[in-house]
Structures are given as structure tokens and as C-alpha cells.
mmCIF file of C-alpha atoms in Angstrom:
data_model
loop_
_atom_site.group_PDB
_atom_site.id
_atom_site.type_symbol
_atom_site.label_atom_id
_atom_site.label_comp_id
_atom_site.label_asym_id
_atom_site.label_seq_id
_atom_site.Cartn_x
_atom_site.Cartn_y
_atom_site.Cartn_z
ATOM 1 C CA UNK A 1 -259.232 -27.593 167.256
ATOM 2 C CA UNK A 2 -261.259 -24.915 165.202
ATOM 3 C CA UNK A 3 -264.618 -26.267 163.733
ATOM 4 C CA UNK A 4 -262.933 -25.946 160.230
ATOM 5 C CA UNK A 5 -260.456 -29.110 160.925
ATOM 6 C CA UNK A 6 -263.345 -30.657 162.452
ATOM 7 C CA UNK A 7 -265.101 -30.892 158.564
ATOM 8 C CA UNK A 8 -261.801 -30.921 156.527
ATOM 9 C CA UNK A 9 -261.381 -34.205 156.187
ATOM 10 C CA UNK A 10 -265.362 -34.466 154.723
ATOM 11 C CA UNK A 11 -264.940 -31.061 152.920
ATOM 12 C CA UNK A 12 -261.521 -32.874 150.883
ATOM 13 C CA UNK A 13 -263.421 -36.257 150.590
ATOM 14 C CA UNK A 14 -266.393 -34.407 148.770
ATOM 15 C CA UNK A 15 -263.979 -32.372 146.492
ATOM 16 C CA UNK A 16 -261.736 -35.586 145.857
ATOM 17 C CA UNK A 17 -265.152 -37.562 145.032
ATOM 18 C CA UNK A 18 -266.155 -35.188 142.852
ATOM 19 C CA UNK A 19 -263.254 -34.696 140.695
ATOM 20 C CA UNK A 20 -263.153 -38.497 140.359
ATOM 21 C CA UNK A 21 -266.942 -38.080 138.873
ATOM 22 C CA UNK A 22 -266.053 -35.170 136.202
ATOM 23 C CA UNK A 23 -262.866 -37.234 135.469
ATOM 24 C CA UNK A 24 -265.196 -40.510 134.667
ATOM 25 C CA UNK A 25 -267.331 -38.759 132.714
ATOM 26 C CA UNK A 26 -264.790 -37.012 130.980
ATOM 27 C CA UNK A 27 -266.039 -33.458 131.889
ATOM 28 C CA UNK A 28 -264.778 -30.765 130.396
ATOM 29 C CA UNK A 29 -265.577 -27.534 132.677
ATOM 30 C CA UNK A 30 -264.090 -25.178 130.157
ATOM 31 C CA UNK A 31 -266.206 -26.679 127.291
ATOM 32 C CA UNK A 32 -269.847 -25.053 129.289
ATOM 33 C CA UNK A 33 -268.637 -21.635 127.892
ATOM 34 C CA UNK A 34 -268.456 -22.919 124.162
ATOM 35 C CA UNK A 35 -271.124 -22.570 122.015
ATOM 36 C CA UNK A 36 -272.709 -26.037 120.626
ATOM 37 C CA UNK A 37 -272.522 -25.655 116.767
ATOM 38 C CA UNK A 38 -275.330 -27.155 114.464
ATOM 39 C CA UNK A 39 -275.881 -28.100 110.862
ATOM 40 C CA UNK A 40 -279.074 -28.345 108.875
ATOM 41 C CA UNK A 41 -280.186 -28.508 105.444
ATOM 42 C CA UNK A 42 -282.932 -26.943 103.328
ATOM 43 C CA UNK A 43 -286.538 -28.624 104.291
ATOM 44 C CA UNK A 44 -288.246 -30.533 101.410
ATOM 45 C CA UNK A 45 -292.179 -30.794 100.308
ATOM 46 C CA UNK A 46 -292.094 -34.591 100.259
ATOM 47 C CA UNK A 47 -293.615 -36.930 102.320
ATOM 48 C CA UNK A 48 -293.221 -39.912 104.708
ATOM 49 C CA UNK A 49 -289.756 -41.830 102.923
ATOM 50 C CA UNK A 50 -288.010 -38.292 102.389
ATOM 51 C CA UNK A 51 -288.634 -36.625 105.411
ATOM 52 C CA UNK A 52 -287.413 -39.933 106.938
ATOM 53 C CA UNK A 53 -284.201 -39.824 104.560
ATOM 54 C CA UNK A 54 -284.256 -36.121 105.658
ATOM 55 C CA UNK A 55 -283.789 -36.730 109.620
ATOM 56 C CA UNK A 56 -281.274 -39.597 108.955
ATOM 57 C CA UNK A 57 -278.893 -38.163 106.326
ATOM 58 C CA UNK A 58 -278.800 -34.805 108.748
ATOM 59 C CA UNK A 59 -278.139 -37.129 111.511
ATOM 60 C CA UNK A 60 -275.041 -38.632 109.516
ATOM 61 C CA UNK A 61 -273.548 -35.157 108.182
ATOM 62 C CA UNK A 62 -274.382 -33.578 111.819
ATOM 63 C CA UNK A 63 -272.660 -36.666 113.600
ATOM 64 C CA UNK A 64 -269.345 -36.204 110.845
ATOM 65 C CA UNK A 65 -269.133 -32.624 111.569
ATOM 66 C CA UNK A 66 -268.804 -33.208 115.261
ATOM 67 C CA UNK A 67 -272.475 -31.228 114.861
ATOM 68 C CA UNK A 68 -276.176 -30.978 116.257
ATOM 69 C CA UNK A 69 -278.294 -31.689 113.161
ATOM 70 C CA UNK A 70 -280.844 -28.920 113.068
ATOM 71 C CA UNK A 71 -284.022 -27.891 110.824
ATOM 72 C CA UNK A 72 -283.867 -24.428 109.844
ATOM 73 C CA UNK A 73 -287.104 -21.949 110.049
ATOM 74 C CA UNK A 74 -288.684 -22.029 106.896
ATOM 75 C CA UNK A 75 -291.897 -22.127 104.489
ATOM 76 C CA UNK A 76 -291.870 -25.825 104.844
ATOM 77 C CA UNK A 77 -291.455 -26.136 108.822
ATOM 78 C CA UNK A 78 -295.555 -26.532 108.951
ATOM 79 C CA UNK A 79 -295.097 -29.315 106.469
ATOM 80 C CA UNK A 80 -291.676 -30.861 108.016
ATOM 81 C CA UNK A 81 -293.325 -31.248 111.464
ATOM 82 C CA UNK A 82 -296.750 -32.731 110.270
ATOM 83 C CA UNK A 83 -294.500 -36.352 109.253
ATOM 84 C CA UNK A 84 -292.242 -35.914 112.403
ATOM 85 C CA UNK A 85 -294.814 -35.912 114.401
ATOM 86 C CA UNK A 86 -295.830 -39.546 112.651
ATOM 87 C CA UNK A 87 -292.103 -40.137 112.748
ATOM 88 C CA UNK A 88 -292.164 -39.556 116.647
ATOM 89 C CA UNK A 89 -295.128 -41.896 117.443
ATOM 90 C CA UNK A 90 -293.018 -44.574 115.737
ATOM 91 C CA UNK A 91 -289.415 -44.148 116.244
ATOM 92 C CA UNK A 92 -289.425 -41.879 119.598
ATOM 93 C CA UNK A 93 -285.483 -41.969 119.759
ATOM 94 C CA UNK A 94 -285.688 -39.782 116.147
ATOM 95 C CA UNK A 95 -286.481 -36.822 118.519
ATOM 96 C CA UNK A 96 -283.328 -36.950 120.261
ATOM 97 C CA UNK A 97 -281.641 -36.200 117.205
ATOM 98 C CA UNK A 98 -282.383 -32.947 116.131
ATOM 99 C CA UNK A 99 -283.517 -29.481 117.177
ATOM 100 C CA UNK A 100 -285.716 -26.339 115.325
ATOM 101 C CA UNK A 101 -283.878 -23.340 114.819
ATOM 102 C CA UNK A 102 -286.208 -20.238 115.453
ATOM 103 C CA UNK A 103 -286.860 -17.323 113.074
ATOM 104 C CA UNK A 104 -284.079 -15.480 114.332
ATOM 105 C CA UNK A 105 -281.038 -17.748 114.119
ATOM 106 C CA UNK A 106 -278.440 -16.592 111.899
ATOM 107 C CA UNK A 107 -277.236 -19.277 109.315
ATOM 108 C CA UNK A 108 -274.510 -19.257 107.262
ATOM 109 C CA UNK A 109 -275.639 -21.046 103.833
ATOM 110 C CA UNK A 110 -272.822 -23.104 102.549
ATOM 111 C CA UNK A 111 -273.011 -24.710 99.226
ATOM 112 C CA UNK A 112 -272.857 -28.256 99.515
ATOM 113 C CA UNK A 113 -274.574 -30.657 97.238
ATOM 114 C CA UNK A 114 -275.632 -30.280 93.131
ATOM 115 C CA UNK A 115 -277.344 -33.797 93.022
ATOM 116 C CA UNK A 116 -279.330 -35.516 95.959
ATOM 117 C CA UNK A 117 -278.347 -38.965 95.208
ATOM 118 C CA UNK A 118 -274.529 -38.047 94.772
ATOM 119 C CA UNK A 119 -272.008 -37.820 98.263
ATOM 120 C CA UNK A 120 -270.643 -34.948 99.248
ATOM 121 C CA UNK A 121 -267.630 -35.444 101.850
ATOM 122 C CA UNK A 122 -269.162 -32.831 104.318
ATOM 123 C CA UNK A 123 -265.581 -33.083 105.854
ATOM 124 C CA UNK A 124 -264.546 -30.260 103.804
ATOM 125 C CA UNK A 125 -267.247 -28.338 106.177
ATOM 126 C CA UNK A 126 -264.973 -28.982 109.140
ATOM 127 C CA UNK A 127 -263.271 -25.893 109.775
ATOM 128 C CA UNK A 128 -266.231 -23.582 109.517
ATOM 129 C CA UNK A 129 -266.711 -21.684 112.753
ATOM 130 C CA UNK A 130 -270.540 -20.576 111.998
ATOM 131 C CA UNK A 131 -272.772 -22.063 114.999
ATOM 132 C CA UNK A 132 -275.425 -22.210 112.504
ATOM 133 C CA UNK A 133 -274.291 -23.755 109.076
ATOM 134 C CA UNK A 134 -277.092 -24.580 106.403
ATOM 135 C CA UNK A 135 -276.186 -26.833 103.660
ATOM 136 C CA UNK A 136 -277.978 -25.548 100.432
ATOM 137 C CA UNK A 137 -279.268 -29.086 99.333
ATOM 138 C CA UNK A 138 -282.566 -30.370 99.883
ATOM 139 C CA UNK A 139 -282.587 -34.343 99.176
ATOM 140 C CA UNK A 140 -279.658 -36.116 100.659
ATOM 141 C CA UNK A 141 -280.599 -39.704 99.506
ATOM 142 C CA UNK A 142 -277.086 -40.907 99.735
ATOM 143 C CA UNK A 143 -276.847 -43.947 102.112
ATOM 144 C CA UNK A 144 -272.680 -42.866 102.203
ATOM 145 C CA UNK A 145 -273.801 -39.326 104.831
ATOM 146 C CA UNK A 146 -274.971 -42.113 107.435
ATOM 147 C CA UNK A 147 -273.185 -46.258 106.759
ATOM 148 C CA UNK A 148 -270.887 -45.248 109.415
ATOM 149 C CA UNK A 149 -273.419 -44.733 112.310
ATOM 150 C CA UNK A 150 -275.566 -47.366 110.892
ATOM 151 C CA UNK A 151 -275.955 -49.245 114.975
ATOM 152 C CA UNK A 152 -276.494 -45.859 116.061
ATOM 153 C CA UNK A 153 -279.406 -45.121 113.785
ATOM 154 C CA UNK A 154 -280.665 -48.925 114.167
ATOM 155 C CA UNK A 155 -281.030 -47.603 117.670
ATOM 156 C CA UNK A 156 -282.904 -44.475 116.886
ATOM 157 C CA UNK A 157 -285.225 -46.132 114.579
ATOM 158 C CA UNK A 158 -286.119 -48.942 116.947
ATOM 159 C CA UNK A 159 -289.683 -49.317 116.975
ATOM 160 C CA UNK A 160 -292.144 -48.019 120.333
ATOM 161 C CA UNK A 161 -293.601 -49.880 122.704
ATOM 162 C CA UNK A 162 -296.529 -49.167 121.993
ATOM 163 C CA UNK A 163 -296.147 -49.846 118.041
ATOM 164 C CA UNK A 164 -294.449 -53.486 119.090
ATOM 165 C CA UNK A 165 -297.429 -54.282 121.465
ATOM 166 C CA UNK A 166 -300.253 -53.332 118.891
ATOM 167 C CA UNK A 167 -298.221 -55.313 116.103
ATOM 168 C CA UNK A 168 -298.134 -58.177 118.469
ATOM 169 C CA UNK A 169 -302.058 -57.949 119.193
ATOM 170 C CA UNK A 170 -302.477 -57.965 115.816
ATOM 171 C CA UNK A 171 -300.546 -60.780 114.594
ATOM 172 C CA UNK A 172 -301.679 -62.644 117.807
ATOM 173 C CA UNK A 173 -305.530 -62.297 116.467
ATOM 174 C CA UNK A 174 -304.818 -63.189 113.031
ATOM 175 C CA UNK A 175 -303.332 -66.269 114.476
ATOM 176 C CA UNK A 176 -307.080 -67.253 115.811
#
């Protein structure tokens, strides 16, 4: 018997084991060729409560769109990224959510929103095949781009640790 049939058994056990693992997960092997496709819209100048608004209303319209929500390279980045980084201490989860496109990525600007308190179905967005597609709105304060991932985003905003335990330190010494 040839040192092949000697392994074949192990070699098919392997394979089958494997292709019971992508199956699970639901792996698609023709999907790693694919590009991922993001959406973003246009930074803002305000502070703590928009940029908040900011992160989850992209999160909503990104998560419709079958998208990555993404903040585009622009004058305000420098400004943008001063509150994440508060954001980040406090809801670590938020950075999951998003990514920074560089200087070079090509967007497509769509039109998208006249108001920032009025909704938008960004299902008309769908079909665009753009990987990069920047919504030309700036304040989506509509709670409609994000009510249907609300446990999702309950998630993302859960507190850290290390928030909860100085809270709790806190509250325990005003106890005394």
C-alpha cells in the first residue's frame, strides 16, 4: 500500500472538517475577491452630541445599504477625530463601526439629504456600484436612519469598564 492510502483517510477527514467549518460560518470563498463597499457623509464642525449623532446615523444608513460606514478625508478630519477619540474612551465598541478613508480614495458624491432633521430612505442608494459613496449631507439628526438597529447600537454604546468602575467608585464614596 503506497504511503498516499496510508494518509487518505486523514487527508479526506481534514477536507470534510473543513468544509463543514466554511459551511457553519456561511463562507463565501468567491465573496474574498469582491470589493467591500462603504458609505460616508460630509464631516461637521460640531461638537460632542453631533459627532455622536454623526457615528450613529452613518452606522444606520451604512448598516441599510448592506455598507461599511466610513468618514471621508477632509478639512474637518482633525476636528472629527479630536471627539472620537473621547467617544472611544467611553463607548470602545463605536470604533468597530467605522473606518477613515485616506486622501486618495475616490468618492462618488451622491445627493442625499436637503434638511438634517428630515429622513431620507437611503434605499434608493441601493443599486449604486461606487465602493466609495459620499452622501452630500452633513447633520443626519433623524432617529428613522438608525430605530431599526436600535439593540445593535445599545451594544455599541455600552459603557467601558473602566468608565463603569470609576462611576461605581464614585457613587460608592458619595455613599460615605
Amino acid at each position: 500500500m503506497s504511503q498516499f492510502w496510508k494518509c487518505a483517510p486523514v487527508f479526506f477527514m481534514i477536507a470534510f472538517q473543513c468544509f463543514i467549518v466554511l459551511h457553519y460560518y456561511d463562507v463565501d470563498l468567491f465573496k474574498l475577491t469582491t470589493q467591500q463597499k462603504y458609505v460616508g457623509f460630509l464631516l461637521n464642525d460640531g461638537r460632542l452630541g453631533n459627532q455622536l449623532f454623526h457615528m450613529i446615523t452613518g452606522y444606520g444608513i451604512a448598516r441599510t445599504l448592506n455598507r461599511t460606514h466610513y468618514l471621508p478625508f477632509n478639512g474637518w478630519i482633525e476636528h472629527v477625530r479630536k471627539y472620537l477619540i473621547r467617544l472611544e474612551k467611553v463607548f470602545p465598541r463605536l470604533k468597530q463601526t467605522y473606518i477613515f478613508a485616506t486622501n486618495e480614495t475616490k468618492e462618488r458624491v451622491v445627493p442625499f439629504a436637503g434638511s438634517c432633521c428630515s429622513y431620507y430612505d437611503p434605499l434608493r442608494l441601493k443599486n449604486h456600484t461606487d465602493q466609495f459613496l459620499l452622501l452630500n449631507f452633513r447633520f443626519g439628526h433623524n432617529p428613522r436612519y438608525f430605530e431599526d438597529y436600535i439593540g445593535d447600537i445599545r451594544e455599541i454604546l455600552n459603557f467601558s469598564e473602566e468608565l463603569r468602575e470609576n462611576a461605581s467608585d464614585l457613587l460608592l464614596s458619595l455613599k460615605k
